[in-house]
Coordinates of C-alpha atoms and ligand atoms in Angstrom, one line a residue:
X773 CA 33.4 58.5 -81.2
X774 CA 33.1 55.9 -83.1
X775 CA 32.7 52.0 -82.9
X776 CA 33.0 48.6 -85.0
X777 CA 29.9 47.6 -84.1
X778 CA 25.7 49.3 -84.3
X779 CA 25.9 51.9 -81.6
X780 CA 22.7 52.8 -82.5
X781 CA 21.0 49.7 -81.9
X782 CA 22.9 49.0 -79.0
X783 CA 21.8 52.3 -77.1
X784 CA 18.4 53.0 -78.8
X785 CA 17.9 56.0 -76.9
X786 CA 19.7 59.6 -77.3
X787 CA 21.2 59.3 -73.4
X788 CA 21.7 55.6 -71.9
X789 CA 21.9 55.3 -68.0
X790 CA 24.2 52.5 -67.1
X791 CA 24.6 51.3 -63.6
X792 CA 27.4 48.7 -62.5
X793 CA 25.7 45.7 -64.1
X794 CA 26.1 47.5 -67.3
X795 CA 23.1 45.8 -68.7
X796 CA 22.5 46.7 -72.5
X797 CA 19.6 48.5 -72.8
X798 CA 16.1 46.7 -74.5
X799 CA 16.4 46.7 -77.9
X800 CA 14.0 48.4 -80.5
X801 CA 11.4 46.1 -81.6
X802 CA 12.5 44.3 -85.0
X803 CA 16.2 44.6 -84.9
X804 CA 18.3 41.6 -84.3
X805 CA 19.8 40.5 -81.2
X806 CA 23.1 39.5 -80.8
X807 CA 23.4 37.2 -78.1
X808 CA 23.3 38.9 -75.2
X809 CA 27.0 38.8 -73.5
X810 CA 28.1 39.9 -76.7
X811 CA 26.0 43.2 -76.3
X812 CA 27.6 43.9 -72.7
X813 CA 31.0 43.4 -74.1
X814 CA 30.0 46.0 -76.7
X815 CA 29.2 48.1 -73.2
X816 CA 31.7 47.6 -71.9
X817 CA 34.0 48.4 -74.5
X818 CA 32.0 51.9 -75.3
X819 CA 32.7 52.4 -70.8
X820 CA 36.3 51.4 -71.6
X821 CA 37.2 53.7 -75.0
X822 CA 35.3 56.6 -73.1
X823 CA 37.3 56.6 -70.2
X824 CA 40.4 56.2 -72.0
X825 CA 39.7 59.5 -73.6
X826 CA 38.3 61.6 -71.0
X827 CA 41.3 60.7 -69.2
X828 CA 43.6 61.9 -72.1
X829 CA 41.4 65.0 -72.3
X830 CA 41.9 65.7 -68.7
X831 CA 45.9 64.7 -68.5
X832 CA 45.3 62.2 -66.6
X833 CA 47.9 59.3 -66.4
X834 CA 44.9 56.5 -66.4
X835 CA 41.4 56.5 -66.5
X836 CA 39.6 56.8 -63.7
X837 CA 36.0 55.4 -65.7
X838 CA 36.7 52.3 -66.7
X839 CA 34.0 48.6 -67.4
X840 CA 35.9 47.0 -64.1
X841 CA 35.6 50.1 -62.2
X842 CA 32.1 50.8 -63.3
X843 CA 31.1 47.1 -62.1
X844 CA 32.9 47.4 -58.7
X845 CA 31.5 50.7 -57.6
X846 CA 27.9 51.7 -57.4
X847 CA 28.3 55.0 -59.9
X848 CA 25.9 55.7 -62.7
X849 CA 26.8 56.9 -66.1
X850 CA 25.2 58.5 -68.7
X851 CA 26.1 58.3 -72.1
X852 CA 25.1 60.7 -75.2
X853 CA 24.7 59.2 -78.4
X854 CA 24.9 61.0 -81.8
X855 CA 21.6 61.0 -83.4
X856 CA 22.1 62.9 -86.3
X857 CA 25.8 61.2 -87.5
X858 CA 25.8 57.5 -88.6
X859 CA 28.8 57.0 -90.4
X860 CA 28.2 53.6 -92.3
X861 CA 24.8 53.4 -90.3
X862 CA 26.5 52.7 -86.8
X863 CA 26.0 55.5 -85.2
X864 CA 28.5 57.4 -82.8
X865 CA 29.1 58.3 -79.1
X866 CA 29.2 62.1 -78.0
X867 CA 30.5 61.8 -74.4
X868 CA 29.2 60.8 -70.9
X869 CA 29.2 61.8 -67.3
X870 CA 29.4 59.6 -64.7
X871 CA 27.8 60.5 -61.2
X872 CA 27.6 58.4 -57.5
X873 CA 27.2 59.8 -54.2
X874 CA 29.9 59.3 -51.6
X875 CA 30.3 59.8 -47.9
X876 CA 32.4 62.9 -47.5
X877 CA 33.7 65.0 -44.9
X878 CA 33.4 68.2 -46.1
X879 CA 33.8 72.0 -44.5
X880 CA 31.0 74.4 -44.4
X881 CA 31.7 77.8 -44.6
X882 CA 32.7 78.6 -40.7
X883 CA 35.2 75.6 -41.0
X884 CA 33.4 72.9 -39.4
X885 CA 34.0 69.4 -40.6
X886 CA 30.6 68.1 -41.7
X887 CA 29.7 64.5 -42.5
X888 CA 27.4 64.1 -45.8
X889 CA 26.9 62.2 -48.8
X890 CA 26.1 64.0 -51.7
X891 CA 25.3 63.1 -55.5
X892 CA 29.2 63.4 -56.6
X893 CA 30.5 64.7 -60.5
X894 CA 33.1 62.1 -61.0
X895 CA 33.9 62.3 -64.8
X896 CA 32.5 64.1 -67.8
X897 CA 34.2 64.2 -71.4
X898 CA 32.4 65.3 -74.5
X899 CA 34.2 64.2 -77.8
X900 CA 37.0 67.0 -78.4
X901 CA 35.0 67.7 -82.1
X902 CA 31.6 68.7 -80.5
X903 CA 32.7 70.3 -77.1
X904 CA 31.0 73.7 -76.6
X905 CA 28.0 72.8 -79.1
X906 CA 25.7 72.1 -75.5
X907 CA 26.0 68.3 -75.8
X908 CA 27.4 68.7 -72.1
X909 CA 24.7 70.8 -71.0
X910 CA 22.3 68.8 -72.6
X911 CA 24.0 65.7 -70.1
X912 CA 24.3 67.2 -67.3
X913 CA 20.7 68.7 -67.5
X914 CA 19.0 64.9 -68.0
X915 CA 21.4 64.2 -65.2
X916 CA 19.7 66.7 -63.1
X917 CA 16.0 65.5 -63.4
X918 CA 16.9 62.3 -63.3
X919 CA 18.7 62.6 -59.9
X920 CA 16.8 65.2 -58.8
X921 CA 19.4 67.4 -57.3
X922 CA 20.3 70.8 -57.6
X923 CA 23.6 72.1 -59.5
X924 CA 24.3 73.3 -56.1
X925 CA 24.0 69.9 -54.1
X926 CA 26.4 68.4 -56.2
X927 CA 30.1 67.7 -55.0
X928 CA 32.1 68.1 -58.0
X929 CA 35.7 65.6 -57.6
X930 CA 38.8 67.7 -58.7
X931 CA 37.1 70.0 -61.2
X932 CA 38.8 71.2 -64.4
X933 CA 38.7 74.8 -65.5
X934 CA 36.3 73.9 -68.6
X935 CA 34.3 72.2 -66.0
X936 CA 34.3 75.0 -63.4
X937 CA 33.4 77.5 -66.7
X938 CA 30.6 75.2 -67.6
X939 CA 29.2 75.0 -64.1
X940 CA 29.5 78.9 -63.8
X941 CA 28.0 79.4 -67.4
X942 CA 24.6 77.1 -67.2
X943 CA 24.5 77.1 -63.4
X944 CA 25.8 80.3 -62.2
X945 CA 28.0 77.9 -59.6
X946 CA 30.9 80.4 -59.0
X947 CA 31.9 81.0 -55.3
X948 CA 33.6 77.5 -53.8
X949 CA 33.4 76.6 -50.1
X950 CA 37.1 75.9 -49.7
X951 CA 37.8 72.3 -48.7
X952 CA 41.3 70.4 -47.6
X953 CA 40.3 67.4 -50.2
X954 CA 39.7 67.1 -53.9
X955 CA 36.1 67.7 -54.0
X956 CA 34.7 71.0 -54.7
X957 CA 31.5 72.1 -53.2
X958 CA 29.3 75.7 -54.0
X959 CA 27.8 78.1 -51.9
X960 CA 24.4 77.2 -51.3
X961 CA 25.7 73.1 -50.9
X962 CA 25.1 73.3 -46.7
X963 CA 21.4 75.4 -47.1
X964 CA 20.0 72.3 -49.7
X965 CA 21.3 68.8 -47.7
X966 CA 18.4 66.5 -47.6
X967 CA 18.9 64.6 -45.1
X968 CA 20.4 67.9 -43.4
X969 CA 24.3 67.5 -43.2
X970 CA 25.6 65.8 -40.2
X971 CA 28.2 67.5 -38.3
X972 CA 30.9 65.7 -36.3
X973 CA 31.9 67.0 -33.2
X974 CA 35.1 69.8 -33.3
X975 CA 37.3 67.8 -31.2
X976 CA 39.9 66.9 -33.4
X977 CA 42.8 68.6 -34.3
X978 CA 43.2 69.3 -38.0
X979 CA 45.8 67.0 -38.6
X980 CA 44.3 64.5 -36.6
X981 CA 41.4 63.7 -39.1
X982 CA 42.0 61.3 -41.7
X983 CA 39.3 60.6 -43.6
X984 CA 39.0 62.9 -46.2
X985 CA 36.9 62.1 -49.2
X986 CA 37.3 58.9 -51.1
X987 CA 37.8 60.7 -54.3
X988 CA 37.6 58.6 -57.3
X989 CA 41.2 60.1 -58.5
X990 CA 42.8 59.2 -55.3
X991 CA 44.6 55.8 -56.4
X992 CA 45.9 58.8 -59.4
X993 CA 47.8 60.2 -57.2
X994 CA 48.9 57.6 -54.8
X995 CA 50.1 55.5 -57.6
X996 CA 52.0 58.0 -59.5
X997 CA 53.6 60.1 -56.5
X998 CA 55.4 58.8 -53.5
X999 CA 56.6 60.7 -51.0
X1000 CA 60.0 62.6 -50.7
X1001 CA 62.6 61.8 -51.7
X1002 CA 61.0 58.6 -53.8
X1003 CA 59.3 61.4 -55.6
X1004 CA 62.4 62.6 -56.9
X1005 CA 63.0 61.8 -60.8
X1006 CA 66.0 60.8 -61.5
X1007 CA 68.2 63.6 -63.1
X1008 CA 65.4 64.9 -65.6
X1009 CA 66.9 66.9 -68.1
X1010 CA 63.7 68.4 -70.2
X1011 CA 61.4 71.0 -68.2
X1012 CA 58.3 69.4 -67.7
X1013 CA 56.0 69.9 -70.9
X1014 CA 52.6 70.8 -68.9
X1015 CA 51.1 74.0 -67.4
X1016 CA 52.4 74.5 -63.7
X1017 CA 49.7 73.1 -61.0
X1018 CA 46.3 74.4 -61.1
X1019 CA 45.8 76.2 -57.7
X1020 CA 42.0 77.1 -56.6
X1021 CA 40.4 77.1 -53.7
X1022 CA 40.9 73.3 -53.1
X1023 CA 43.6 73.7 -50.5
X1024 CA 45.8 70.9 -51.2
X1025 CA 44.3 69.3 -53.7
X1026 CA 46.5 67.7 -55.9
X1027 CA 47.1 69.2 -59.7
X1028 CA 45.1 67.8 -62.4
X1029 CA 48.0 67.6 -64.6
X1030 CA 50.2 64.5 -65.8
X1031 CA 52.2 63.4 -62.6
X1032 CA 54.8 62.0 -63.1
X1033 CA 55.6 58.0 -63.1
X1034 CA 57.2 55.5 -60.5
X1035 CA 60.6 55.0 -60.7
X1036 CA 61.4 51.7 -60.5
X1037 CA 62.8 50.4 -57.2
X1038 CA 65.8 49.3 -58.3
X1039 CA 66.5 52.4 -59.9
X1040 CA 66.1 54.1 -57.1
X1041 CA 67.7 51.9 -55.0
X1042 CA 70.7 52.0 -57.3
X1043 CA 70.7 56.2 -57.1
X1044 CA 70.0 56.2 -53.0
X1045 CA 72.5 53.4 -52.1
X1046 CA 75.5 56.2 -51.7
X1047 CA 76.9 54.2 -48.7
X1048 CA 77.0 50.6 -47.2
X1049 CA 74.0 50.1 -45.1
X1050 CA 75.2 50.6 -41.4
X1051 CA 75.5 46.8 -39.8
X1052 CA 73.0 47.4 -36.9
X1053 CA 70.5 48.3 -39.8
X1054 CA 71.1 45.0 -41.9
X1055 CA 71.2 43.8 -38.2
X1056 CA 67.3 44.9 -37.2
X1057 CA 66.6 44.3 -41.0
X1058 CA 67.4 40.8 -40.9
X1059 CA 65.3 40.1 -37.2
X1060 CA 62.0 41.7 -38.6
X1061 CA 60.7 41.9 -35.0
X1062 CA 57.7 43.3 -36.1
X1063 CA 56.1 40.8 -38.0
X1064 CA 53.6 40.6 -41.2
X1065 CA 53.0 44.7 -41.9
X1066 CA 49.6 44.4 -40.9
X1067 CA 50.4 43.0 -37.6
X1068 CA 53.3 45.7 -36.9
X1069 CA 49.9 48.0 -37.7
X1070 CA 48.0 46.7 -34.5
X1071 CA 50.9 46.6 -32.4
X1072 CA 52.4 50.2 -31.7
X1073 CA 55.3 51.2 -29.6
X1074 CA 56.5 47.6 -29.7
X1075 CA 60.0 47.6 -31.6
X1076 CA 62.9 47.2 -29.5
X1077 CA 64.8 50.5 -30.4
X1078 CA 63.8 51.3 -33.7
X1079 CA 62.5 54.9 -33.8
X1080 CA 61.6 56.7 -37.0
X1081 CA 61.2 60.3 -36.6
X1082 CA 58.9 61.7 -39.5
X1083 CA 59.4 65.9 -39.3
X1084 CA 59.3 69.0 -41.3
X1085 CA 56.7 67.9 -42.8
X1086 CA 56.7 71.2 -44.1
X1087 CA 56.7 73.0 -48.5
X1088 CA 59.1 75.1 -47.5
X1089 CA 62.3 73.0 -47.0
X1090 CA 64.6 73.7 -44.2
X1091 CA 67.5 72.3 -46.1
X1092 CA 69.2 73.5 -49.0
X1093 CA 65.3 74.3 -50.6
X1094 CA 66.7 73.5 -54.2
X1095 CA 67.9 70.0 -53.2
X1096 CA 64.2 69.4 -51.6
X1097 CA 62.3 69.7 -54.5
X1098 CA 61.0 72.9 -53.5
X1099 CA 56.9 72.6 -53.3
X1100 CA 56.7 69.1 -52.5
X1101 CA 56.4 68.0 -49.2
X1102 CA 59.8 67.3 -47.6
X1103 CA 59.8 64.1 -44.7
X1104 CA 62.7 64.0 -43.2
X1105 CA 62.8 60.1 -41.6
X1106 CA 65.7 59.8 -38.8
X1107 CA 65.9 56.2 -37.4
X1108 CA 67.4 55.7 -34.0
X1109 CA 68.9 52.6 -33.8
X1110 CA 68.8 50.2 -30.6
X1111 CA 72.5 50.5 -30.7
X1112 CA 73.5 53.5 -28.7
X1113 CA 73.7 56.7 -30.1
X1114 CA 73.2 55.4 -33.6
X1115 CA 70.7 57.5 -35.8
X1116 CA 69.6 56.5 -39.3
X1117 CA 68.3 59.3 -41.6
X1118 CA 66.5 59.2 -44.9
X1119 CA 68.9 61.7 -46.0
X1120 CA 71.4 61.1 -49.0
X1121 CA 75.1 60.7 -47.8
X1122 CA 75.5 63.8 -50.4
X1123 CA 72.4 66.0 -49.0
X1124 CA 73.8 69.3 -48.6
X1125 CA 73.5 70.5 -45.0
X1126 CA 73.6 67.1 -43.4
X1127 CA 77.0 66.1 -41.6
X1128 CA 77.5 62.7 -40.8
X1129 CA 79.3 61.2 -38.0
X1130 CA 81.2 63.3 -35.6
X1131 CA 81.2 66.4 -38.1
X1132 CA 79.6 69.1 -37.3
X1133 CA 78.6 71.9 -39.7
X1134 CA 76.6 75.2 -39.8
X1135 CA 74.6 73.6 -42.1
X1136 CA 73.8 70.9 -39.8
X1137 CA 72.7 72.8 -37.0
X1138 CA 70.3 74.8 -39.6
X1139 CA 68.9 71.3 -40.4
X1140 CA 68.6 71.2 -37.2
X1141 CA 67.3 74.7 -36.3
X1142 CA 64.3 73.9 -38.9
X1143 CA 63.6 70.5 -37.8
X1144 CA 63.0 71.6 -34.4
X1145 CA 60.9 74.3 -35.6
X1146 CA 58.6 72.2 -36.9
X1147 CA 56.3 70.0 -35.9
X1148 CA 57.5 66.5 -34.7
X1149 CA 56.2 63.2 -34.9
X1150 CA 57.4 60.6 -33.6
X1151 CA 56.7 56.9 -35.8
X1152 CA 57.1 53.1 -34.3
X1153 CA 58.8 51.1 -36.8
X1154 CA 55.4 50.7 -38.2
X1155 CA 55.1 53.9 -39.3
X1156 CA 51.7 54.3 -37.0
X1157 CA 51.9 58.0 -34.8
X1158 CA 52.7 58.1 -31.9
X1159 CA 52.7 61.4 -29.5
X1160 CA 55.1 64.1 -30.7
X1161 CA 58.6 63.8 -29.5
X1162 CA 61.6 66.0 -29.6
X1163 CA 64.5 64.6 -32.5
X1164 CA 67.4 65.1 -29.9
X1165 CA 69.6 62.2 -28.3
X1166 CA 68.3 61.8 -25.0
X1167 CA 71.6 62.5 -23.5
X1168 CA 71.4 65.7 -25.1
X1169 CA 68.1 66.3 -23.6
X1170 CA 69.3 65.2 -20.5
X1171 CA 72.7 67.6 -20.3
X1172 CA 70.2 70.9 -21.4
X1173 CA 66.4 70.3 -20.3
X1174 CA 65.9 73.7 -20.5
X1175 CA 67.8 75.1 -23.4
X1176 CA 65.6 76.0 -26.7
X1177 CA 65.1 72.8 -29.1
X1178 CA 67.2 74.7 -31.5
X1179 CA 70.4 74.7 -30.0
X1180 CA 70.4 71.1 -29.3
X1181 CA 71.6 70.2 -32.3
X1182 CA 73.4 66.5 -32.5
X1183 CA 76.5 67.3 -34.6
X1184 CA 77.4 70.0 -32.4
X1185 CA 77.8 68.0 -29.7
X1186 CA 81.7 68.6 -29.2
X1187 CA 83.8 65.0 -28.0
X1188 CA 83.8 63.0 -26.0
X1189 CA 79.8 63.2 -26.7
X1190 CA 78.4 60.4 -28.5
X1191 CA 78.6 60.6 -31.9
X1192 CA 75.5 60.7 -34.5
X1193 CA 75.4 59.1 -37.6
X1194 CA 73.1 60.9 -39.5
X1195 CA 73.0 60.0 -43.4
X1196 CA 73.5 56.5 -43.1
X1197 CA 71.8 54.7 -46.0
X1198 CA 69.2 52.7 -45.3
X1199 CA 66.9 52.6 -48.4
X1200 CA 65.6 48.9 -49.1
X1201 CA 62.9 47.3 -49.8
X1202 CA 61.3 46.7 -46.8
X1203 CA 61.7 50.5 -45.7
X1204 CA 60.4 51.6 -48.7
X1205 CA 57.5 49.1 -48.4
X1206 CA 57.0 50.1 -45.0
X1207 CA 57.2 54.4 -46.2
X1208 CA 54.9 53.3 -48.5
X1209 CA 52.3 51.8 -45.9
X1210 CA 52.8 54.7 -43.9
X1211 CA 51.9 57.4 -46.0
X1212 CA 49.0 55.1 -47.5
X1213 CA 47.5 55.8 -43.6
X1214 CA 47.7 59.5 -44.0
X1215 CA 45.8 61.8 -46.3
X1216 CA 48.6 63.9 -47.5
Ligands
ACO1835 C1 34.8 66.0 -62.3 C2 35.2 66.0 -63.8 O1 34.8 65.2 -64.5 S1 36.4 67.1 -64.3 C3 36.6 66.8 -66.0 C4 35.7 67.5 -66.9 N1 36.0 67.1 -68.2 C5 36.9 67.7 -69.0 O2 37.6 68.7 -68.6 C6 37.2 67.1 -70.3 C7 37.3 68.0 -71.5 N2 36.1 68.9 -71.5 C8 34.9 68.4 -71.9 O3 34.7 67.3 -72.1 C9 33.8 69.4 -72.1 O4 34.3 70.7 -72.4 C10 32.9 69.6 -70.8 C11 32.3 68.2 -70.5 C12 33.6 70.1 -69.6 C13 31.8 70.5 -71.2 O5 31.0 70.0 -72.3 P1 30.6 70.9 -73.5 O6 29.8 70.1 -74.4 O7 31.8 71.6 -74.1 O8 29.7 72.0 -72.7 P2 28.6 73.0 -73.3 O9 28.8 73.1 -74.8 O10 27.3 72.5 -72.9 O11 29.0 74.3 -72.6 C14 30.0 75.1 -73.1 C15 30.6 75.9 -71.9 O12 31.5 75.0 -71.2 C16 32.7 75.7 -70.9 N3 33.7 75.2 -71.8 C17 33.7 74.1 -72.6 N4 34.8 73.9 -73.2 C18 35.7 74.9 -72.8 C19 37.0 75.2 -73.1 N5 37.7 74.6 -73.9 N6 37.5 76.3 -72.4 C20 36.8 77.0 -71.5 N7 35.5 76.7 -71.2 C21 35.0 75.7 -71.8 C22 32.4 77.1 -71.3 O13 31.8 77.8 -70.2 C23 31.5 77.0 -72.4 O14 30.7 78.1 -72.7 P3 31.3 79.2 -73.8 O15 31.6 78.3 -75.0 O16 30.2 80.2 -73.9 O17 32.6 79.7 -73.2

């Protein structure tokens, strides 16, 4: 890789160790020198152009090493200069790899959540022309010393497969400790912790425990894919050009591959708005009772009537799977209004097995069926948890307190019963902001 300017001079040495100051190296003696923040914008350019292309190599829909990221986190890179090329006496980069330990909650292999903070693998690219000629090896090897770790202390964040060859080639790294965030750790990581890995008590249910690993490639995916139904692109007409997900033992880590961009608001807006909003929701819109969002964070179980329940928060798609986006996950939001027996839902006016109004319909009381299946959740306006709760009216759950959850379908409540509106529209931009906020709380 090359650059306008005297690579060579600028990093005299074969590997360069940058921290977040990104403080060019001390030149060889009798060579000139350039004033001096010229030589950190050259660094920072050579940071800049390298993570642009390790994050083309790796699909990635924006690099995740970057000059500004570099400065505002405490990683370390190391960058591999080409000795032996000097096309018009400049000299050329080979590739980096970038390394920072970071508190992580990790499993060990009996499934207990362990607190530690190892030496993380946060990005590595070799130029596409020299891969597999041991530039990488030779990296990650001066990496080692100079870190003193072993391969098998190291968390590696979202791996690739020529990573995860590489690592079982020079390192003999092959059988994973399966984890529920993007890092992948070896076996062998929980025998070599110095200090010894801290575990945290095993009170706390598994969906209880938010903070899963602050992986470097996080704001990837939060940026690029928002929850169901937002998630949905709009009528795409070309089967997507990349390999299907990676799946290993990363449990639900994301895939590595391209994901796929926001859809403008509007847009979406445009597609969702399939009916006038209901007038108690423009009604509750309008009064805000819940203040700035991060005040409506502190104070919980404080809206006057506004209930969103977040279920089936479940891959498999109780509905009509093919309208779900089969594989995604699938969060069915139903608001219940303050005014009686009103019930806003997430759900398209057009969503297949969803009735609205008074209508009942088989495929309605399947919606139903699955819903109650699954776990519930019940949401302040906020979108904070609350304790689970059942999704019926509670005049329903007043008539049967007994019957199964499943029968107690809404729609099939026959008159005079009060009527559900399920479907109503009520996709705006504060509910998106505020679906937005509330999945930003939650590590899935
Ligand atoms: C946490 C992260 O950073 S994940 C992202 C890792 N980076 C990438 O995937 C970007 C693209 N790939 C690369 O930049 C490089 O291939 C690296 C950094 C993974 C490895 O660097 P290299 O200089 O190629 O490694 P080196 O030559 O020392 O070792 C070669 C071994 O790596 C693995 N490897 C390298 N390239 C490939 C490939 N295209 N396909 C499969 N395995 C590969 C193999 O085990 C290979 O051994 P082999 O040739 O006998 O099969």
């Amino acid at each position: 890789m090359e650059f306008p300017f005297d690579v060579d001079a600028l990093l005299p040495e074969r590997i360069t160790v940058l921290d977040q100051h990104l403080r060019p190296p001390a030149r060889r003696p009798g060579t000139t020198t350039p004033a001096r923040v010229d030589l950190q914008q050259q660094i920072m350019t050579i940071v800049d152009e390298l993570g642009k292309a390790s994050a083309k190599a790796q699909h990635l829909p924006a690099p995740i090493t970057s000059a500004s990221r570099m400065q505002s986190n405490r990683h370390v890179i190391y960058v591999l200069k080409d000795t032996s090329a000097r096309p018009a006496g400049k000299g050329a980069i080979i590739g980096f790899l970038k390394v920072g330990y970071k508190k992580l909650f990790v499993l060990d292999d009996r499934e207990a959540h362990n607190e530690v903070e190892p030496l993380c693998i946060l990005d590595f690219y070799i130029h596409e022309s020299l891969q597999r000629h041991g530039h990488g090896q030779e990296l990650f090897q001066y990496m080692l010393q100079k870190e003193r770790v072993e391969p098998h202390q190291l968390a590696i964040d979202r791996p690739s497969q020529k990573l995860l060859k590489f690592l079982n080639k020079h390192y003999n790294l092959e059988t994973t400790v399966p984890q529920v965030n993007n890092f992948v750790i070896f076996e062998g990581f929980f025998a070599h912790q110095h200090p010894p890995a801290r575990k945290l008590p095993p009170k706390r249910a598994e969906g209880e425990i938010k903070p899963y690993s602050s992986s470097d490639r996080e704001f990837l995916k939060v940026a690029v894919e928002p929850p169901w139904p937002l998630n949905r692109a709009p009528r795409r007409a070309t089967p997507p050009t990349h390999p299907p997900p990676r799946s290993s033992s990363l449990g639900n880590s994301p895939d590595r591959g391209p994901l796929r961009p926001f859809v403008p608001e509007q847009e979406l807006l445009r597609s969702l708005r399939l009916c006038p909003p209901h007038p108690t929701a423009r009604l509750l819109l309008a009064t805000d009772p819940g203040g700035s969002p991060a005040q409506r964070r502190r104070t919980r179980g404080t809206s006057p009537g506004l209930v969103a329940q977040s279920c089936c928060y479940s891959r498999h798609g109780g509905l009509n799977s093919t309208s779900l986006n089969k594989g995604k996950y699938s969060s069915l939001l139903i608001f219940k209004s303050s005014k009686p027996n009103t019930v806003y839902s997430n759900l398209p006016m057009h969503m297949p097995g969803i009735s609205t109004g008074n209508q009942g319909s088989k495929q309605g009381e399947r919606e139903t069926e699955n819903r109650s299946a699954n776990q519930k959740q019940v949401l302040s306006q906020d979108g904070s948890a609350e304790e689970p709760t059942h999704t019926v009216p509670p005049q329903a759950q007043a008539q049967t307190p007994q019957a199964p959850q499943a029968s107690q379908a809404p729609q099939a409540q026959s008159p005079p019963a009060p009527s559900w509106t399920v479907g109503r529209d009520m996709f705006n931009a504060r509910f998106i902001r505020n679906l937005h906020e509330f999945r930003g709380t939650r590590p899935w």
